[in-house]
Amino acid sequence: MNKRILTGDRPTGKLHIGHYFGSLKNRVKLQNEYETYIEIADVQALTDNFNNPEKVRNNVREVVLDYLSVGIDPKKSTIFLQSMIPEIAELTVFYSNLVTIARLQRNPTVKTEIAQKKELFGESVTYGFLGYPVSQAADITAFNAELIPVGEDQLPLIEQCREIVRKFNSIYGETLLEPEAVLSNNKRIKGLDGNEKMGKSLGNALYLSDSDEEITKKVMSAVTDPNRIKKDDLGNPNICMVAYYHALFNKENHKTVCEECKAGKRGCVACKRELIEKIKEELTPIREKRKYYEDRPELVDEIFVTGTEKARKVAKETMKKVKKAMKLDYFE
Ligand code: ATP
Ligand code: MG
């Protein structure tokens, strides 16, 4: 049997080009070689959106549409909803004994995210948010996944999962698989504002479903070299987000773009216009495919329900093994 992959996204917004270059393109390729499970992590999304259930609910469908629009094939990949798999919640409770609060507080990703969410959490973070790496370890192990394709921000979470697996196996006997992270070549796509990470919750994203007008508006106001005022000023493409996105959407001309910018031979407006055209070229077929599925809601429902049922069966099998190992196998 092929190795199993687990990936997923939080339904906190539509998917953006960070997801596209950082993970979706990779997933579309990997689904041909591996048994792929893709989780819409709505329970995890609630950890920092507990006060906004509508947002999470509405974005579940948006994320499924984004998957289908980029070429995730439901015949090859199992798309499922986290909250419909109660075994994940059950595993989370068992694993919570195997990790200390200090260890969670030291997790660099959790640390950064708590700092970004001061407005929501104030001085004291919730138990649920601090513990989301434990729940993520349950997501991964429920499906016996060996490979986890993720962006760079997820590495500390995979490491934490590996520790939980080792601890579980050493106490209760060899039961769980230790997963491995797989990084794509674009492990962290920067935001339109120059932030190190484009993120749905950071307000700096270019979405796969953005209209031509939105693309134009966003690229026109993206962060560029602040010292470059006139066309013939010598530019620094290393601090310009437009040059940065040329490397993704206009790979063949990226070198020329940078050379002309440095030599003061390329105006920022023309440079932005060229990028906008390239982005439209790449995103138009994706948006068309999205429209196809938007017009067929029953088809999307069917894909989602079938995927969730299939995933639940796998999680139930894992649960049986885990309960047996933990001496919790009382009766059916
Ligand atoms: P949020 O801001 O709500 O956390 P997000 O944009 O970080 O949303 P997630 O759903 O948390 O998106 O992440 C899903 C997957 O996409 C993860 O594997 C993550 O590493 C990857 N990813 C997210 N943003 C980027 C990015 N800018 N570059 C590369 N990969 C990314
Ligand atoms: Mg995130």
Short mmCIF file of C-alpha atoms and ligand atoms in Angstrom, two decimals:
data_model
loop_
_atom_site.label_atom_id
_atom_site.label_comp_id
_atom_site.label_asym_id
_atom_site.label_seq_id
_atom_site.Cartn_x
_atom_site.Cartn_y
_atom_site.Cartn_z
CA MET A 1 0.00 0.00 0.00
CA ASN A 2 1.10 3.55 -0.70
CA LYS A 3 2.28 5.74 2.12
CA ARG A 4 -0.39 7.95 3.60
CA ILE A 5 -0.29 11.73 3.57
CA LEU A 6 -2.26 14.08 5.78
CA THR A 7 -2.56 17.80 5.15
CA GLY A 8 -5.16 20.39 5.88
CA ASP A 9 -6.20 23.98 6.30
CA ARG A 10 -8.11 26.00 8.83
CA PRO A 11 -11.41 27.37 7.48
CA THR A 12 -10.57 30.89 8.61
CA GLY A 13 -10.75 32.41 5.13
CA LYS A 14 -10.38 31.58 1.48
CA LEU A 15 -7.05 30.13 0.40
CA HIS A 16 -4.33 32.43 -0.88
CA ILE A 17 -1.28 32.25 -3.10
CA GLY A 18 0.83 31.35 -0.06
CA HIS A 19 -1.17 28.13 0.17
CA TYR A 20 -1.00 27.69 -3.59
CA PHE A 21 2.78 27.88 -3.96
CA GLY A 22 3.53 26.66 -0.45
CA SER A 23 1.34 23.59 -0.41
CA LEU A 24 -1.57 23.17 -2.83
CA LYS A 25 0.52 22.72 -5.98
CA ASN A 26 2.54 20.12 -4.13
CA ARG A 27 -0.58 18.31 -2.96
CA VAL A 28 -1.97 18.12 -6.49
CA LYS A 29 1.25 16.37 -7.51
CA LEU A 30 1.51 14.12 -4.45
CA GLN A 31 -2.07 12.85 -4.70
CA ASN A 32 -0.91 10.74 -7.67
CA GLU A 33 1.74 8.98 -5.63
CA TYR A 34 0.29 8.75 -2.12
CA GLU A 35 -2.95 7.99 -0.39
CA THR A 36 -3.95 11.54 0.47
CA TYR A 37 -6.22 12.77 3.29
CA ILE A 38 -7.05 16.48 3.46
CA GLU A 39 -8.61 17.85 6.61
CA ILE A 40 -10.62 21.02 6.93
CA ALA A 41 -9.63 21.85 10.48
CA ASP A 42 -12.76 23.59 11.74
CA VAL A 43 -12.21 22.57 15.36
CA GLN A 44 -8.72 24.03 15.24
CA ALA A 45 -10.09 27.18 13.56
CA LEU A 46 -12.40 27.65 16.54
CA THR A 47 -9.45 27.81 18.96
CA ASP A 48 -8.88 31.42 17.92
CA ASN A 49 -12.33 32.07 16.42
CA PHE A 50 -14.56 30.63 19.15
CA ASN A 51 -16.43 33.93 19.24
CA ASN A 52 -17.15 33.83 15.51
CA PRO A 53 -18.68 30.47 14.55
CA GLU A 54 -20.28 31.90 11.38
CA LYS A 55 -16.87 32.76 9.99
CA VAL A 56 -15.67 29.18 10.44
CA ARG A 57 -18.88 27.68 9.11
CA ASN A 58 -18.92 29.83 5.96
CA ASN A 59 -15.30 29.22 5.16
CA VAL A 60 -15.56 25.44 5.23
CA ARG A 61 -17.27 25.53 1.85
CA GLU A 62 -14.90 28.18 0.50
CA VAL A 63 -11.90 26.00 1.31
CA VAL A 64 -13.44 22.94 -0.36
CA LEU A 65 -14.10 25.08 -3.46
CA ASP A 66 -10.50 26.30 -3.41
CA TYR A 67 -9.23 22.70 -3.26
CA LEU A 68 -11.33 21.59 -6.18
CA SER A 69 -10.46 24.68 -8.19
CA VAL A 70 -6.69 24.07 -8.05
CA GLY A 71 -7.02 20.43 -9.06
CA ILE A 72 -7.35 18.42 -5.86
CA ASP A 73 -9.14 15.40 -7.29
CA PRO A 74 -11.73 13.84 -4.96
CA LYS A 75 -11.12 10.48 -6.64
CA LYS A 76 -7.53 10.58 -5.46
CA SER A 77 -7.75 12.67 -2.28
CA THR A 78 -10.12 12.22 0.66
CA ILE A 79 -11.44 15.63 1.77
CA PHE A 80 -13.04 15.58 5.23
CA LEU A 81 -14.26 17.76 8.08
CA GLN A 82 -12.50 17.60 11.44
CA SER A 83 -15.56 18.20 13.64
CA MET A 84 -17.33 15.20 12.10
CA ILE A 85 -14.60 12.85 13.36
CA PRO A 86 -15.12 12.66 17.14
CA GLU A 87 -12.23 10.17 17.44
CA ILE A 88 -9.87 13.12 16.90
CA ALA A 89 -11.28 14.86 19.97
CA GLU A 90 -11.01 11.64 21.95
CA LEU A 91 -7.36 11.15 20.99
CA THR A 92 -6.66 14.76 21.94
CA VAL A 93 -7.80 14.04 25.49
CA PHE A 94 -5.55 10.97 25.75
CA TYR A 95 -2.52 12.80 24.31
CA SER A 96 -2.98 15.78 26.61
CA ASN A 97 -1.47 13.67 29.41
CA LEU A 98 1.71 13.25 27.39
CA VAL A 99 2.69 16.89 26.97
CA THR A 100 3.54 19.54 29.54
CA ILE A 101 2.26 23.09 29.62
CA ALA A 102 5.84 24.39 29.61
CA ARG A 103 6.58 22.45 26.42
CA LEU A 104 3.53 23.94 24.67
CA GLN A 105 4.47 27.43 25.81
CA ARG A 106 7.95 26.94 24.34
CA ASN A 107 6.62 25.91 20.92
CA PRO A 108 7.89 28.73 18.65
CA THR A 109 4.83 28.74 16.37
CA VAL A 110 2.41 28.85 19.27
CA LYS A 111 4.49 31.62 20.84
CA THR A 112 4.44 33.78 17.67
CA GLU A 113 0.73 33.25 17.17
CA ILE A 114 -0.16 34.12 20.76
CA ALA A 115 1.80 37.36 20.38
CA GLN A 116 -0.19 38.13 17.19
CA LYS A 117 -3.49 37.48 18.95
CA LYS A 118 -3.10 39.79 21.96
CA GLU A 119 -6.37 41.49 21.10
CA LEU A 120 -8.29 38.22 21.37
CA PHE A 121 -6.50 36.66 24.30
CA GLY A 122 -5.31 39.63 26.35
CA GLU A 123 -2.74 38.57 28.94
CA SER A 124 -3.84 34.96 29.27
CA VAL A 125 -4.28 32.50 26.42
CA THR A 126 -7.04 29.85 26.42
CA TYR A 127 -6.38 26.23 27.26
CA GLY A 128 -7.78 25.30 23.82
CA PHE A 129 -5.42 27.51 21.84
CA LEU A 130 -2.35 26.58 23.86
CA GLY A 131 -3.27 22.94 23.31
CA TYR A 132 -3.93 23.03 19.58
CA PRO A 133 -0.63 21.24 18.79
CA VAL A 134 -1.99 18.29 20.80
CA SER A 135 -5.15 18.27 18.74
CA GLN A 136 -3.05 18.48 15.58
CA ALA A 137 -1.08 15.43 16.74
CA ALA A 138 -4.45 13.67 17.00
CA ASP A 139 -5.35 14.75 13.41
CA ILE A 140 -2.15 13.25 12.08
CA THR A 141 -2.06 10.02 14.05
CA ALA A 142 -5.79 9.27 13.64
CA PHE A 143 -4.99 8.55 10.01
CA ASN A 144 -1.66 6.84 10.53
CA ALA A 145 -0.15 9.45 8.26
CA GLU A 146 3.55 9.13 7.52
CA LEU A 147 4.13 12.26 5.48
CA ILE A 148 2.85 15.73 6.28
CA PRO A 149 3.38 18.36 3.54
CA VAL A 150 3.33 21.74 5.28
CA GLY A 151 4.65 25.28 5.26
CA GLU A 152 7.65 26.18 7.41
CA ASP A 153 5.50 27.60 10.22
CA GLN A 154 4.22 24.08 10.88
CA LEU A 155 7.57 22.40 11.58
CA PRO A 156 7.49 22.94 15.37
CA LEU A 157 4.00 21.42 15.42
CA ILE A 158 5.12 18.29 13.60
CA GLU A 159 8.06 18.00 15.99
CA GLN A 160 5.66 18.22 18.92
CA CYS A 161 3.53 15.49 17.34
CA ARG A 162 6.58 13.24 16.97
CA GLU A 163 7.37 13.68 20.65
CA ILE A 164 3.83 12.74 21.63
CA VAL A 165 3.99 9.63 19.42
CA ARG A 166 7.30 8.53 20.95
CA LYS A 167 5.98 9.04 24.46
CA PHE A 168 2.75 7.18 23.66
CA ASN A 169 4.61 4.25 22.15
CA SER A 170 7.10 4.05 25.01
CA ILE A 171 4.36 3.94 27.65
CA TYR A 172 1.57 1.97 25.94
CA GLY A 173 3.58 -0.06 23.40
CA GLU A 174 4.33 0.45 19.69
CA THR A 175 0.99 1.71 18.31
CA LEU A 176 1.38 5.01 16.46
CA LEU A 177 3.45 6.03 13.44
CA GLU A 178 5.95 8.85 13.78
CA PRO A 179 5.17 11.32 10.98
CA GLU A 180 7.63 13.29 8.90
CA ALA A 181 7.16 16.85 7.59
CA VAL A 182 7.65 17.48 3.87
CA LEU A 183 8.49 21.06 2.87
CA SER A 184 7.87 22.39 -0.61
CA ASN A 185 10.39 24.66 -2.35
CA ASN A 186 8.22 27.63 -1.37
CA LYS A 187 8.01 26.91 2.31
CA ARG A 188 7.01 30.44 3.34
CA ILE A 189 5.42 32.96 0.98
CA LYS A 190 5.60 36.57 2.16
CA GLY A 191 2.60 38.89 2.49
CA LEU A 192 1.67 41.87 0.31
CA ASP A 193 2.71 44.10 3.21
CA GLY A 194 6.21 42.59 3.32
CA ASN A 195 5.42 40.43 6.36
CA GLU A 196 7.46 37.22 6.47
CA LYS A 197 4.28 35.18 6.07
CA MET A 198 1.16 35.68 4.00
CA GLY A 199 -1.70 34.59 6.25
CA LYS A 200 -5.48 34.54 6.12
CA SER A 201 -5.64 36.03 9.57
CA LEU A 202 -2.97 38.66 8.84
CA GLY A 203 -4.91 40.70 6.24
CA ASN A 204 -2.02 40.61 3.77
CA ALA A 205 -3.12 37.93 1.32
CA LEU A 206 -3.83 37.65 -2.37
CA TYR A 207 -6.62 35.09 -2.63
CA LEU A 208 -6.98 32.49 -5.37
CA SER A 209 -10.55 33.66 -5.90
CA ASP A 210 -9.80 37.41 -5.98
CA SER A 211 -11.36 39.24 -8.93
CA ASP A 212 -9.30 41.11 -11.54
CA GLU A 213 -10.15 44.36 -9.74
CA GLU A 214 -8.99 43.00 -6.38
CA ILE A 215 -5.77 41.67 -7.88
CA THR A 216 -5.07 45.05 -9.47
CA LYS A 217 -5.83 46.96 -6.27
CA LYS A 218 -3.67 44.69 -4.13
CA VAL A 219 -0.67 44.64 -6.45
CA MET A 220 -0.86 48.42 -6.95
CA SER A 221 -0.61 48.95 -3.20
CA ALA A 222 1.93 46.19 -2.43
CA VAL A 223 5.05 47.23 -0.52
CA THR A 224 7.93 48.32 -2.81
CA ASP A 225 11.35 49.88 -2.28
CA PRO A 226 10.47 53.09 -0.37
CA ASN A 227 13.58 54.92 -1.64
CA ARG A 228 12.52 54.61 -5.24
CA ILE A 229 10.46 57.63 -6.20
CA LYS A 230 11.28 58.35 -9.85
CA LYS A 231 11.55 55.76 -12.61
CA ASP A 232 15.32 56.24 -13.01
CA ASP A 233 16.10 55.94 -9.27
CA LEU A 234 18.15 52.79 -8.72
CA GLY A 235 15.89 50.21 -7.09
CA ASN A 236 16.42 47.40 -4.62
CA PRO A 237 14.27 44.42 -5.73
CA ASN A 238 15.23 42.53 -2.57
CA ILE A 239 12.88 44.67 -0.52
CA CYS A 240 10.14 44.93 -3.14
CA MET A 241 7.13 42.61 -2.93
CA VAL A 242 6.34 43.13 -6.61
CA ALA A 243 9.75 41.77 -7.62
CA TYR A 244 9.22 38.96 -5.11
CA TYR A 245 5.92 37.88 -6.71
CA HIS A 246 7.47 38.13 -10.19
CA ALA A 247 9.65 35.22 -9.06
CA LEU A 248 6.52 33.14 -8.53
CA PHE A 249 4.26 34.20 -11.40
CA ASN A 250 6.80 35.33 -13.97
CA LYS A 251 9.72 33.03 -13.26
CA GLU A 252 11.26 33.23 -16.74
CA ASN A 253 11.55 37.04 -16.58
CA HIS A 254 12.38 37.43 -12.92
CA LYS A 255 16.09 37.98 -13.53
CA THR A 256 15.44 40.71 -16.12
CA VAL A 257 12.89 42.37 -13.83
CA CYS A 258 15.49 42.60 -11.04
CA GLU A 259 18.30 43.79 -13.31
CA GLU A 260 16.16 46.52 -14.88
CA CYS A 261 14.92 47.62 -11.46
CA LYS A 262 18.47 47.87 -10.08
CA ALA A 263 19.59 49.85 -13.13
CA GLY A 264 16.64 52.27 -12.89
CA LYS A 265 15.35 51.11 -16.26
CA ARG A 266 11.98 49.80 -15.15
CA GLY A 267 9.19 51.92 -13.76
CA CYS A 268 7.29 50.57 -10.76
CA VAL A 269 3.90 51.08 -12.39
CA ALA A 270 4.85 49.16 -15.55
CA CYS A 271 6.42 46.48 -13.38
CA LYS A 272 3.19 46.14 -11.40
CA ARG A 273 1.07 46.03 -14.58
CA GLU A 274 3.19 43.21 -15.97
CA LEU A 275 2.82 41.27 -12.73
CA ILE A 276 -0.96 41.80 -12.68
CA GLU A 277 -1.22 40.26 -16.17
CA LYS A 278 0.87 37.25 -15.12
CA ILE A 279 -1.23 36.70 -12.00
CA LYS A 280 -4.43 36.87 -14.04
CA GLU A 281 -3.03 34.30 -16.47
CA GLU A 282 -2.34 31.86 -13.65
CA LEU A 283 -5.52 32.44 -11.67
CA THR A 284 -8.10 32.63 -14.46
CA PRO A 285 -8.38 28.85 -15.06
CA ILE A 286 -8.51 28.32 -11.29
CA ARG A 287 -11.36 30.81 -10.93
CA GLU A 288 -13.21 29.19 -13.84
CA LYS A 289 -12.99 25.79 -12.23
CA ARG A 290 -14.19 27.29 -8.96
CA LYS A 291 -17.22 28.72 -10.75
CA TYR A 292 -18.03 25.25 -12.12
CA TYR A 293 -18.24 23.84 -8.60
CA GLU A 294 -19.96 26.93 -7.14
CA ASP A 295 -22.77 26.28 -9.61
CA ARG A 296 -23.05 22.63 -8.48
CA PRO A 297 -23.45 22.69 -4.70
CA GLU A 298 -24.86 19.13 -4.55
CA LEU A 299 -21.73 17.79 -6.18
CA VAL A 300 -19.57 19.57 -3.60
CA ASP A 301 -21.75 18.21 -0.76
CA GLU A 302 -21.39 14.70 -2.08
CA ILE A 303 -17.60 14.93 -2.32
CA PHE A 304 -17.41 16.23 1.21
CA VAL A 305 -19.82 13.74 2.79
CA THR A 306 -18.22 10.75 1.06
CA GLY A 307 -14.75 11.89 2.08
CA THR A 308 -15.76 12.44 5.69
CA GLU A 309 -17.39 8.99 5.92
CA LYS A 310 -14.29 7.33 4.53
CA ALA A 311 -12.01 9.24 6.92
CA ARG A 312 -14.18 8.37 9.91
CA LYS A 313 -13.74 4.65 9.21
CA VAL A 314 -9.96 5.00 9.30
CA ALA A 315 -10.06 7.03 12.52
CA LYS A 316 -12.28 4.43 14.16
CA GLU A 317 -9.73 1.72 13.39
CA THR A 318 -6.96 3.79 14.96
CA MET A 319 -9.15 4.42 18.00
CA LYS A 320 -9.59 0.70 18.51
CA LYS A 321 -5.83 0.16 18.52
CA VAL A 322 -5.22 3.11 20.83
CA LYS A 323 -7.87 2.02 23.34
CA LYS A 324 -6.51 -1.51 23.36
CA ALA A 325 -2.99 -0.23 24.02
CA MET A 326 -4.27 2.01 26.82
CA LYS A 327 -6.32 -0.81 28.35
CA LEU A 328 -9.54 1.04 27.64
CA ASP A 329 -11.03 -1.69 25.45
CA TYR A 330 -14.01 -2.56 27.68
CA PHE A 331 -16.89 -3.36 25.37
CA GLU A 332 -18.07 -2.41 21.88
P1 ATP B 1 -4.38 31.51 9.61
O1 ATP B 1 -3.77 32.88 9.46
O2 ATP B 1 -5.83 31.52 9.96
O3 ATP B 1 -3.58 30.60 10.52
P2 ATP B 1 -3.00 30.51 7.32
O4 ATP B 1 -2.95 31.43 6.15
O5 ATP B 1 -1.79 30.40 8.20
O6 ATP B 1 -4.32 30.89 8.16
P3 ATP B 1 -3.49 27.71 7.63
O7 ATP B 1 -4.83 27.12 7.32
O8 ATP B 1 -3.14 27.95 9.06
O9 ATP B 1 -3.36 29.07 6.80
O10 ATP B 1 -2.33 26.82 6.99
C1 ATP B 1 -2.56 25.76 6.11
C2 ATP B 1 -1.27 25.27 5.47
O11 ATP B 1 -0.78 26.27 4.58
C3 ATP B 1 -0.13 25.00 6.46
O12 ATP B 1 0.57 23.87 6.00
C4 ATP B 1 0.73 26.23 6.36
O13 ATP B 1 2.08 25.96 6.67
C5 ATP B 1 0.58 26.59 4.88
N1 ATP B 1 0.77 28.03 4.68
C6 ATP B 1 0.00 29.01 5.18
N2 ATP B 1 0.49 30.21 4.85
C7 ATP B 1 1.61 29.98 4.10
C8 ATP B 1 2.58 30.82 3.44
N3 ATP B 1 2.49 32.14 3.50
N4 ATP B 1 3.59 30.22 2.77
C9 ATP B 1 3.68 28.88 2.69
N5 ATP B 1 2.82 28.04 3.29
C10 ATP B 1 1.79 28.57 3.98
MG MG B 2 -1.93 29.28 10.12
#
